mmCIF file of C-alpha atoms and ligand atoms in Angstrom:
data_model
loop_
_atom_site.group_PDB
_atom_site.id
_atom_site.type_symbol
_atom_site.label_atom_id
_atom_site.label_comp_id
_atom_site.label_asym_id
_atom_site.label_seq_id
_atom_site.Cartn_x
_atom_site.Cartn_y
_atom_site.Cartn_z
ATOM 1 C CA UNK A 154 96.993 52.888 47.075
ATOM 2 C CA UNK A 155 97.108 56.195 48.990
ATOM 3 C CA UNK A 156 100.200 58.100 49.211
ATOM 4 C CA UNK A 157 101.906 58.463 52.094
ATOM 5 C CA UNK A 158 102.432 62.351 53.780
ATOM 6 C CA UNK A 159 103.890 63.670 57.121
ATOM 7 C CA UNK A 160 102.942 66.878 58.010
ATOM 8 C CA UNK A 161 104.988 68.261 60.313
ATOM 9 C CA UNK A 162 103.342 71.255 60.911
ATOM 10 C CA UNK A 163 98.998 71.643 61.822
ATOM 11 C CA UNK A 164 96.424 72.034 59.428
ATOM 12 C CA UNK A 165 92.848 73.734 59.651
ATOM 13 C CA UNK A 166 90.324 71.267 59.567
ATOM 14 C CA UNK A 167 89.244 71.948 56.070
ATOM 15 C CA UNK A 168 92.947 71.453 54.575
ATOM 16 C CA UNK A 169 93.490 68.592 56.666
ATOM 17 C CA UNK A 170 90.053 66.966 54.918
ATOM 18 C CA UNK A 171 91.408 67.797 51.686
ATOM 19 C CA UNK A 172 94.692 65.791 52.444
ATOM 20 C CA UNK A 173 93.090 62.780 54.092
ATOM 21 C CA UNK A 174 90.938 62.569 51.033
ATOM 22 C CA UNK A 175 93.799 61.967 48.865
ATOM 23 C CA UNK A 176 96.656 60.698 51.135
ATOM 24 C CA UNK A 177 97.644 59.079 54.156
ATOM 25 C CA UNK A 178 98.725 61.376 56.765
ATOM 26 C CA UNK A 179 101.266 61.190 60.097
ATOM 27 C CA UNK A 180 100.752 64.181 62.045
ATOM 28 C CA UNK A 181 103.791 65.435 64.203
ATOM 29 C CA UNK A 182 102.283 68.420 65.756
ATOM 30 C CA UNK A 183 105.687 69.724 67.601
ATOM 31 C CA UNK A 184 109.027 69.614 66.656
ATOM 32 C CA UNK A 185 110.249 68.678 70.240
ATOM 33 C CA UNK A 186 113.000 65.828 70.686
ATOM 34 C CA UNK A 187 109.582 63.008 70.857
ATOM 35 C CA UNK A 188 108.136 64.800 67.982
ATOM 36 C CA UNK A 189 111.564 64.528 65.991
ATOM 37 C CA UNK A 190 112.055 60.754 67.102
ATOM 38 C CA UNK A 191 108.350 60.147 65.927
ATOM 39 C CA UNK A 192 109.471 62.143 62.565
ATOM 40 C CA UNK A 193 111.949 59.945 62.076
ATOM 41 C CA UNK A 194 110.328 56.823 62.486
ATOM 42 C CA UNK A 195 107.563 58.161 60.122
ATOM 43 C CA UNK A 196 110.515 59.422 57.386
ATOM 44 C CA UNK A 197 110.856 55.455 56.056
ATOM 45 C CA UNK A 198 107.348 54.918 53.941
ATOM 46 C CA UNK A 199 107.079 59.128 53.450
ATOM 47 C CA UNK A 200 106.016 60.053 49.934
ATOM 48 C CA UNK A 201 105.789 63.656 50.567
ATOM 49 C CA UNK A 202 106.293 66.050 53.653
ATOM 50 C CA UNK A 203 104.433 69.432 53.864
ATOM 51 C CA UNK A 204 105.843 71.939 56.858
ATOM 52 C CA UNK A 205 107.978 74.718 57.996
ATOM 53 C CA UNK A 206 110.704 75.770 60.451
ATOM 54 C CA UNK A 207 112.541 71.848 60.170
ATOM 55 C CA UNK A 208 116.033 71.812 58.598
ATOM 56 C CA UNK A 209 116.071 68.809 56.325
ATOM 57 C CA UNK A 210 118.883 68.251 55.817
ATOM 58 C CA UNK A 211 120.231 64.934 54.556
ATOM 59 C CA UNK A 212 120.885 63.183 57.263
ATOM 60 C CA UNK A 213 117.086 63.153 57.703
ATOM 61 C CA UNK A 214 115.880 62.640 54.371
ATOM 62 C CA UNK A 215 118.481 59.609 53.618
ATOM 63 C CA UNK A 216 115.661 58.003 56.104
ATOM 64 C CA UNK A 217 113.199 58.837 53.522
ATOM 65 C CA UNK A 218 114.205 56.469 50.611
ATOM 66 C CA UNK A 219 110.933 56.963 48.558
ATOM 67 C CA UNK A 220 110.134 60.746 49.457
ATOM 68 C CA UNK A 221 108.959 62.214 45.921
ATOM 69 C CA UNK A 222 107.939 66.267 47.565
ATOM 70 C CA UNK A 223 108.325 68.795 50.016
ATOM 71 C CA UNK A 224 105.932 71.320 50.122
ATOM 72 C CA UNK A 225 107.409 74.024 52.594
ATOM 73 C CA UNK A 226 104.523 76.757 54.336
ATOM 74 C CA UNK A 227 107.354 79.381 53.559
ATOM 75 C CA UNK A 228 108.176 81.638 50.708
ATOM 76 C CA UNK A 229 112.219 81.029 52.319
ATOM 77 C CA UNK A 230 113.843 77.763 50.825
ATOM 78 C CA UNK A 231 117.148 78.217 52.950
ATOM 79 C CA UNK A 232 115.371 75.227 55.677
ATOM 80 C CA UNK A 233 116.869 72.824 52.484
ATOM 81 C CA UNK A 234 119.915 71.635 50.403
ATOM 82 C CA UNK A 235 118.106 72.261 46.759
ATOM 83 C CA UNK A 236 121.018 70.505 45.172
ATOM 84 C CA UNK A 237 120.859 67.272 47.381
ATOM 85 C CA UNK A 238 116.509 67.268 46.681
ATOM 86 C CA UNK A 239 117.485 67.895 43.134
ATOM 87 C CA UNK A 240 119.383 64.949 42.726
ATOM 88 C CA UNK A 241 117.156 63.036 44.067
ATOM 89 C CA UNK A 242 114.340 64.076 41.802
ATOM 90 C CA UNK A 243 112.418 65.272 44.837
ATOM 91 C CA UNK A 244 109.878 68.096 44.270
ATOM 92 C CA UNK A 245 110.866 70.859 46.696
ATOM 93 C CA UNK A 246 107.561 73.735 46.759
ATOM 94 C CA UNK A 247 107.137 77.036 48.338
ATOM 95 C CA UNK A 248 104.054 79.508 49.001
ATOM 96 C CA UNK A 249 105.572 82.814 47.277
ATOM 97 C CA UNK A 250 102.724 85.595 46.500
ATOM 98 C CA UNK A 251 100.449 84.913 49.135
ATOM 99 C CA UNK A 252 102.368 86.020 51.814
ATOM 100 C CA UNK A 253 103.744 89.323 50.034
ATOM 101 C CA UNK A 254 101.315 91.972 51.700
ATOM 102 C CA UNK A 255 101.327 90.231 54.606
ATOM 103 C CA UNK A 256 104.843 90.617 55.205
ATOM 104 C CA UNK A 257 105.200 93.794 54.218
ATOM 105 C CA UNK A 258 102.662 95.350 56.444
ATOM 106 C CA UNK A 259 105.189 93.353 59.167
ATOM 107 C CA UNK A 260 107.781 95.173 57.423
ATOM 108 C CA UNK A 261 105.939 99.020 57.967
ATOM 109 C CA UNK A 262 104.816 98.033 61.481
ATOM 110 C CA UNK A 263 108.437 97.885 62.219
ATOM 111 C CA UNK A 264 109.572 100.992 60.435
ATOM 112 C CA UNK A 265 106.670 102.637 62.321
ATOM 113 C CA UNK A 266 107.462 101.004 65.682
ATOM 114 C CA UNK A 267 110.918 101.698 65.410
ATOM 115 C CA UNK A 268 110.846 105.952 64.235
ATOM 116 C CA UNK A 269 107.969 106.346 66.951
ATOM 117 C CA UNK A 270 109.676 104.121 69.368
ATOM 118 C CA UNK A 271 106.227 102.682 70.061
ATOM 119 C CA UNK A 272 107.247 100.351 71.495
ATOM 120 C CA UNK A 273 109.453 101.384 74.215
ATOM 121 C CA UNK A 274 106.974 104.299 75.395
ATOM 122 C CA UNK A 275 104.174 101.966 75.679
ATOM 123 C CA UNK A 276 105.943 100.229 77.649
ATOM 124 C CA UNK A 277 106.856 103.195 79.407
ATOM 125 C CA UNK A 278 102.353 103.911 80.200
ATOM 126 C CA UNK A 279 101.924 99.921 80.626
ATOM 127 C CA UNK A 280 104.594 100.554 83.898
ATOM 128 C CA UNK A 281 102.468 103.693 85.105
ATOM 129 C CA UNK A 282 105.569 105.914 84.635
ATOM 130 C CA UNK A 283 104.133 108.339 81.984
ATOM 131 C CA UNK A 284 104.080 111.112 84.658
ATOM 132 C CA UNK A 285 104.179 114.104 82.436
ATOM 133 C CA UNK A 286 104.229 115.039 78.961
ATOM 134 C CA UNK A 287 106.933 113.696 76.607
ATOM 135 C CA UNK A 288 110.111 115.885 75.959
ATOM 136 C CA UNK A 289 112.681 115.653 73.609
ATOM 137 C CA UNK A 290 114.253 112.583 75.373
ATOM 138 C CA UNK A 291 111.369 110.816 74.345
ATOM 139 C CA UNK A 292 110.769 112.181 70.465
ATOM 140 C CA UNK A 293 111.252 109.585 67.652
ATOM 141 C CA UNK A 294 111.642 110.792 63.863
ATOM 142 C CA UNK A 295 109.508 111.196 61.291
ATOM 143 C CA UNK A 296 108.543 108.336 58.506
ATOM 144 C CA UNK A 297 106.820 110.393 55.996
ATOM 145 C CA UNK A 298 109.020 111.576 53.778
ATOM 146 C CA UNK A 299 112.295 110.013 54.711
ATOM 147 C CA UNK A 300 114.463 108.210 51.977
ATOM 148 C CA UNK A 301 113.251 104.671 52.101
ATOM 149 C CA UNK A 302 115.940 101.888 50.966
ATOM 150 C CA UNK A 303 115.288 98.240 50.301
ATOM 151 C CA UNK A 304 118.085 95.580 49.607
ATOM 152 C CA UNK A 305 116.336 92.708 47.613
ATOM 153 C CA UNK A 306 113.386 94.164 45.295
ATOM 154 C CA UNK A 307 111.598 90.937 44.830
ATOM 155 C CA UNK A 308 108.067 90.723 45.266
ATOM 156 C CA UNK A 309 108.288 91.570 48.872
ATOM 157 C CA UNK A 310 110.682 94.568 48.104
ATOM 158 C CA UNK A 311 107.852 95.788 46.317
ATOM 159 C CA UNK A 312 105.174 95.534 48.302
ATOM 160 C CA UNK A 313 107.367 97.581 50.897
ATOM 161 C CA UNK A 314 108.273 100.310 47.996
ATOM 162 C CA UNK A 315 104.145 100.422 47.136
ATOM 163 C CA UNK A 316 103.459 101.609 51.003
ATOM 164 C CA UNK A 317 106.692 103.656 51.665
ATOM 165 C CA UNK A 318 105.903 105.687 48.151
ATOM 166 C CA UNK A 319 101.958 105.691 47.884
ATOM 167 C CA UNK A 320 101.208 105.893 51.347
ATOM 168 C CA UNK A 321 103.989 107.949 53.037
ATOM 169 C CA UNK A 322 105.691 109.947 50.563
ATOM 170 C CA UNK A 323 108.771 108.362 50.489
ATOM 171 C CA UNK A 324 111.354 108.939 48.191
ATOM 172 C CA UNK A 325 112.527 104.977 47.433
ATOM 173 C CA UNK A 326 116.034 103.392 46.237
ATOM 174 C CA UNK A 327 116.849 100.164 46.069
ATOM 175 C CA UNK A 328 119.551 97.492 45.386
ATOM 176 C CA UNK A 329 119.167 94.325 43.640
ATOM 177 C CA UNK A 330 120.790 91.939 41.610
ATOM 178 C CA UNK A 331 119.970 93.198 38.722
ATOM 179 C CA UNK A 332 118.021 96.773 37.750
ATOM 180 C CA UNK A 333 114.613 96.809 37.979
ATOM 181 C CA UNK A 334 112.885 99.101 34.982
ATOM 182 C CA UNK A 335 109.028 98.394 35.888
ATOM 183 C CA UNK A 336 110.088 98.966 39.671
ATOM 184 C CA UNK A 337 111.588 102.012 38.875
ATOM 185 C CA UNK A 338 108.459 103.394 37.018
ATOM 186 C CA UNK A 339 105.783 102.450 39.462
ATOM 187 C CA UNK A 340 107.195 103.727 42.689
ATOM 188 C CA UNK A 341 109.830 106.628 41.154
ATOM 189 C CA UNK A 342 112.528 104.367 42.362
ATOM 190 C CA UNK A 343 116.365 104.605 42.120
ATOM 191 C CA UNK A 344 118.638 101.428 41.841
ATOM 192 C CA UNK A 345 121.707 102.218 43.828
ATOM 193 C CA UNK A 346 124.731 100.117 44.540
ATOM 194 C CA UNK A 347 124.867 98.841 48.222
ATOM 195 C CA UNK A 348 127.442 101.267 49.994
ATOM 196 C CA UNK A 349 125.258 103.914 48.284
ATOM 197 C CA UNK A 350 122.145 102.508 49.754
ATOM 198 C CA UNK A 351 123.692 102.421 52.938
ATOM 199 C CA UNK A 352 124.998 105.975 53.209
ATOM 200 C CA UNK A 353 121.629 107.415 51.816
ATOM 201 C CA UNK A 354 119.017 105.795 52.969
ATOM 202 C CA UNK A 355 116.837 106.354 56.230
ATOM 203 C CA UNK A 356 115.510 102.795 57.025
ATOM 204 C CA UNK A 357 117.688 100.331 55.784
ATOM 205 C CA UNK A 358 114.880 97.327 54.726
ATOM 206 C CA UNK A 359 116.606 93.618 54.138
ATOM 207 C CA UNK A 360 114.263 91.602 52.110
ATOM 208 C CA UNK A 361 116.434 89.442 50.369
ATOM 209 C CA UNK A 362 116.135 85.448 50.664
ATOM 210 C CA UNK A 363 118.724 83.776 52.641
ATOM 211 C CA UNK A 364 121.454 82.371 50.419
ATOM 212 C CA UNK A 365 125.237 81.024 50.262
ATOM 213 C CA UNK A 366 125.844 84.675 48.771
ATOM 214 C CA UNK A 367 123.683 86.725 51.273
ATOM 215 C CA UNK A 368 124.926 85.519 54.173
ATOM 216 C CA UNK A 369 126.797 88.110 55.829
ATOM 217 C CA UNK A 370 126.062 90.729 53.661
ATOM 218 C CA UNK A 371 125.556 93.227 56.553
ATOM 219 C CA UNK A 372 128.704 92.969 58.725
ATOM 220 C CA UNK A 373 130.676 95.707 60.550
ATOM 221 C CA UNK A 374 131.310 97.416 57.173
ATOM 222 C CA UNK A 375 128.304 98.088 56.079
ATOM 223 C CA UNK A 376 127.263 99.445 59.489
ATOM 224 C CA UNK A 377 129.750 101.981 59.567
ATOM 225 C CA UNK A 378 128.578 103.589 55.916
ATOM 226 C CA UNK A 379 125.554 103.913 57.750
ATOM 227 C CA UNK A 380 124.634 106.949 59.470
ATOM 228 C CA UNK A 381 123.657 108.035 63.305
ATOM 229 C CA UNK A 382 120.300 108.494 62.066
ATOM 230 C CA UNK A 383 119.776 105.056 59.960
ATOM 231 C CA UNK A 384 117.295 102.651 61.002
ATOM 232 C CA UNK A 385 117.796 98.951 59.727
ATOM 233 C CA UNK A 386 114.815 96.599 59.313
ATOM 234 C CA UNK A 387 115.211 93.309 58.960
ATOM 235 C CA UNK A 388 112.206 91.060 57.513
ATOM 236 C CA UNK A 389 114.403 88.238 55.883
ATOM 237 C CA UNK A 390 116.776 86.184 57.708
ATOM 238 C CA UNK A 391 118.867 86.552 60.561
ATOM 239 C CA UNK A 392 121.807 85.138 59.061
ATOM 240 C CA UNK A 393 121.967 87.726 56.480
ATOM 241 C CA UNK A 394 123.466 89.946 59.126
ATOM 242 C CA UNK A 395 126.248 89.519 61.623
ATOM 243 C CA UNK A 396 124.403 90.309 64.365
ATOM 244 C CA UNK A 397 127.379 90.761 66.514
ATOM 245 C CA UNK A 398 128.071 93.389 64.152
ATOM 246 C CA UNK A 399 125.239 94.795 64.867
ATOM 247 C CA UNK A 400 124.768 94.991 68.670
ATOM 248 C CA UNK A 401 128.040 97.108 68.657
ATOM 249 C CA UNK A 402 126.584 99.489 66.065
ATOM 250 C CA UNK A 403 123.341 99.610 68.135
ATOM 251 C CA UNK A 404 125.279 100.200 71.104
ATOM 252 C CA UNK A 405 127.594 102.719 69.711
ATOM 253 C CA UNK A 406 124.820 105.037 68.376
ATOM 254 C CA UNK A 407 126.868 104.046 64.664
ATOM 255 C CA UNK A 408 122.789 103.645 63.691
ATOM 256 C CA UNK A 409 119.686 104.676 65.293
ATOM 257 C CA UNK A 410 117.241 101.898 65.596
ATOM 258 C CA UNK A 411 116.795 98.428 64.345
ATOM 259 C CA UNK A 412 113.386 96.715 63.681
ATOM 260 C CA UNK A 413 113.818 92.974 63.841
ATOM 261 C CA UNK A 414 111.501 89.956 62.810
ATOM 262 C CA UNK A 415 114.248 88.029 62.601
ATOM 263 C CA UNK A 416 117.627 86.635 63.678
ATOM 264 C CA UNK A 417 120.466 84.106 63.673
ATOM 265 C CA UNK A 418 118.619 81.735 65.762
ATOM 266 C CA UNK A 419 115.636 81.569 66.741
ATOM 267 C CA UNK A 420 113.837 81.449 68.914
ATOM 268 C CA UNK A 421 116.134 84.591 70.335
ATOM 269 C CA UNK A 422 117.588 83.624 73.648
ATOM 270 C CA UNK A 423 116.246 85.647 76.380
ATOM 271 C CA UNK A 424 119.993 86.630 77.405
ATOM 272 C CA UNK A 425 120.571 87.945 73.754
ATOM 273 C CA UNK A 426 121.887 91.766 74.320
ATOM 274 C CA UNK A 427 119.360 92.742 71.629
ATOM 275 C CA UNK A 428 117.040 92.700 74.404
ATOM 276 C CA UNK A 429 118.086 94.651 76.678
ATOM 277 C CA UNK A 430 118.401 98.015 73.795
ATOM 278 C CA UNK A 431 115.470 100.562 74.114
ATOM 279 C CA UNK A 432 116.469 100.990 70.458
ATOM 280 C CA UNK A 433 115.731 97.570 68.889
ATOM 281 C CA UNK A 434 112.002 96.541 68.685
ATOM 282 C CA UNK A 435 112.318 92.194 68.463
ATOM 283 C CA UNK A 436 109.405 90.393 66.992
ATOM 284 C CA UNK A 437 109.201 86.119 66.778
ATOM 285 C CA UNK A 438 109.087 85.355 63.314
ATOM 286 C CA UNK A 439 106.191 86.947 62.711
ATOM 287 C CA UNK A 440 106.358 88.387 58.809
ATOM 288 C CA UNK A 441 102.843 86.273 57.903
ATOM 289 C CA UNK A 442 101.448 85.374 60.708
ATOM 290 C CA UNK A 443 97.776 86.672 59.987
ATOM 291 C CA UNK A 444 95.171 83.762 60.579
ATOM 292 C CA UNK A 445 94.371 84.713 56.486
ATOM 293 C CA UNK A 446 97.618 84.361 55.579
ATOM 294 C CA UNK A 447 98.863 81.356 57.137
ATOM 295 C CA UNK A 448 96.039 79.595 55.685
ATOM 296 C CA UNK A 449 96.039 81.000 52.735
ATOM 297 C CA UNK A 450 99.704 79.806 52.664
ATOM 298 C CA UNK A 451 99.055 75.899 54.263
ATOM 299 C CA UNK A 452 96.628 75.748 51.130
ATOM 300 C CA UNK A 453 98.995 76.573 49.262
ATOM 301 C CA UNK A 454 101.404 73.621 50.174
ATOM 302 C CA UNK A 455 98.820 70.980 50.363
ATOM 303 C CA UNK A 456 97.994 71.988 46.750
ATOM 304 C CA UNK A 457 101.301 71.502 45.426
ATOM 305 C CA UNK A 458 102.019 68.644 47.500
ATOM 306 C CA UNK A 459 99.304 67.449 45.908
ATOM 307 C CA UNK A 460 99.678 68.192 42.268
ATOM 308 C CA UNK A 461 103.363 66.705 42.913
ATOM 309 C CA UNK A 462 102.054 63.105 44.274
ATOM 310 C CA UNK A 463 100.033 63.273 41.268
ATOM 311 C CA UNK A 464 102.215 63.511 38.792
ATOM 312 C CA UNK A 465 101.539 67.166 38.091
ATOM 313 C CA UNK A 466 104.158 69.802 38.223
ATOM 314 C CA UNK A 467 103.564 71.906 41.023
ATOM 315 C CA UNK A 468 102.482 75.530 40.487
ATOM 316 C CA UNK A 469 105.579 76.696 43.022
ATOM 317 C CA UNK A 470 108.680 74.401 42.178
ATOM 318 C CA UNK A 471 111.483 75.800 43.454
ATOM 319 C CA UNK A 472 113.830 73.182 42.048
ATOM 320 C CA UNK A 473 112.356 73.135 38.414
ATOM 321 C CA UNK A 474 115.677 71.104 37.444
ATOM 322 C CA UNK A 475 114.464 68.506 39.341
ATOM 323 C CA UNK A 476 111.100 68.227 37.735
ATOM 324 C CA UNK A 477 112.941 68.685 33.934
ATOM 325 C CA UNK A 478 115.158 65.363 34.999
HETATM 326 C C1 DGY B 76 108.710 82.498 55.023
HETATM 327 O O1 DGY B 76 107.646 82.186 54.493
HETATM 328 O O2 DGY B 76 109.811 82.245 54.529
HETATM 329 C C2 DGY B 76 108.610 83.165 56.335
HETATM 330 O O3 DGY B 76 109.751 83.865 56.677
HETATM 331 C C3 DGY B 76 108.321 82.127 57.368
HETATM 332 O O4 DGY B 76 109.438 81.292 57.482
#
């Protein structure tokens, strides 16, 4: 007998074929309060779920008493509680690699967007008010060159330390867990300790996962060691900022700029004061949101969804504890 999926999220044609061929699928195609209730009622006879953007927590997947995988369209696991899936034995996936380039480039368009503040002076011609030539007022700051810093040198981190060194010149320092040796030889990088990062580095870059030890990381303190001319880029999660914290520095001139993809919730709510700074350039969510990469990333899913219903291990297990029980 076929397996039983919900996918909570829409599949190309070609992906959804693939699925049908081996499962049964329930397709909630929004996450509004009737797609939710029809989630629910689906949860009962689910083997496996494949989606993104749904907390699951366990108040939902209690309802799902013989739910064997999740396969998650995100590289970020912090939608789950990995110790409540692990003891449950239930396969928890995620589409890492795919989406590093992608995400990246997100990352530069926001460093860009930001120092050239092309944003706000496009605006500026879309309005018809570009009556003469720009002036100081309107000058942003260079990018090639500056002193790039990234907190979180995993494969993302990278990817951003490839284009800031290779492609703009940019002297690159980093802080991670631990040292990085081959990171440091490929892209001339320095590891730094965070307040060093901070007070050194020219675009601040989060790409560190969400986590019960990143949360918060950048508060008030960290953007005071920060400097006028700092801009912060943020391609991770919102929550790994106090964002309070970071309105005031924004307002306060404390930093220059922030690039933001993303935020402590989301959608942003149109009344959010990031909004209404010239200095902050908001994007939804968008770190791999390329037509190649999102499908590149729902094939992903349905492939380990599908090597977990059969009995394989999938190639992304993020809860490999889980699989070893
Ligand atoms: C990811 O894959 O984690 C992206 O941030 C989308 O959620």
């Amino acid at each position: 007998m076929k397996k039983q999926v919900v996918l909570y999220k829409k599949l190309s044609p070609t992906l959804m074929a693939r699925l049908q061929a081996q499962a049964e699928v329930t397709l909630i195609d929004t996450l509004d309060s009737e797609g939710l209730a029809r989630l629910r009622a689906a949860l009962p006879r689910a083997h496996g779920l494949l989606g993104a953007s749904l907390k699951l927590d366990a108040g939902l997947l209690d309802l799902a008493p013989d739910l064997q995988a999740i396969a998650s369209v995100s590289v970020g696991v912090d939608n789950y509680d990995i110790d409540y899936l692990t003891e449950r034995r239930i396969l928890l996936s995620n589409t890492p690699d795919v989406l590093t380039e992608t995400t990246a480039d997100t990352g530069f368009a926001l460093i860009l967007a930001t120092a050239r503040r092309v944003v706000e002076l496009a605006n500026v011609v879309r309005a018809g008010e570009w009556t003469r030539n720009v002036g100081p007022a309107q000058f942003g700051t260079d990018v090639h060159g500056k002193t790039l810093g990234i907190i979180g040198m995993g494969r993302i981190g990278e990817a951003l330390a490839q284009r800031g060194h290779f492609g703009f010149g940019m002297p690159v320092i980093y802080h991670s867990q631990t040292p990085k040796p081959a990171v440091e030889q490929r892209f001339d990088a320095q590891y730094r300790s965070l307040p060093h990062l901070l007070q050194e580095a020219d675009f601040v870059c989060l790409t560190l996962p969400l986590t019960a030890a990143t949360e918060g990381l950048i508060g008030a303190r960290e953007f005071a060691l920060m400097g006028p001319e700092t801009i912060f880029i943020n391609i991770s999660r919102g929550k790994v900022v106090d964002e309070a914290a970071m309105i005031e520095a924004l307002r306060d001139g404390q930093i220059r700029a922030a690039g933001l993809d993303v935020f402590e919730r989301e959608p942003l709510n149109p009344d959010s004061p990031l909004l209404r700074l010239n200095n902050v350039v908001a994007t939804p969510h968008i770190g791999s949101a390329t037509h190649e990469t999102r499908e590149a990333m729902a094939r992903c899913a349905v492939d380990n969804l599908l090597a977990a219903l059969g009995g394989e291990r999938p190639k992304n297990l993020v809860n490999v504890q889980a699989w070893k029980a």
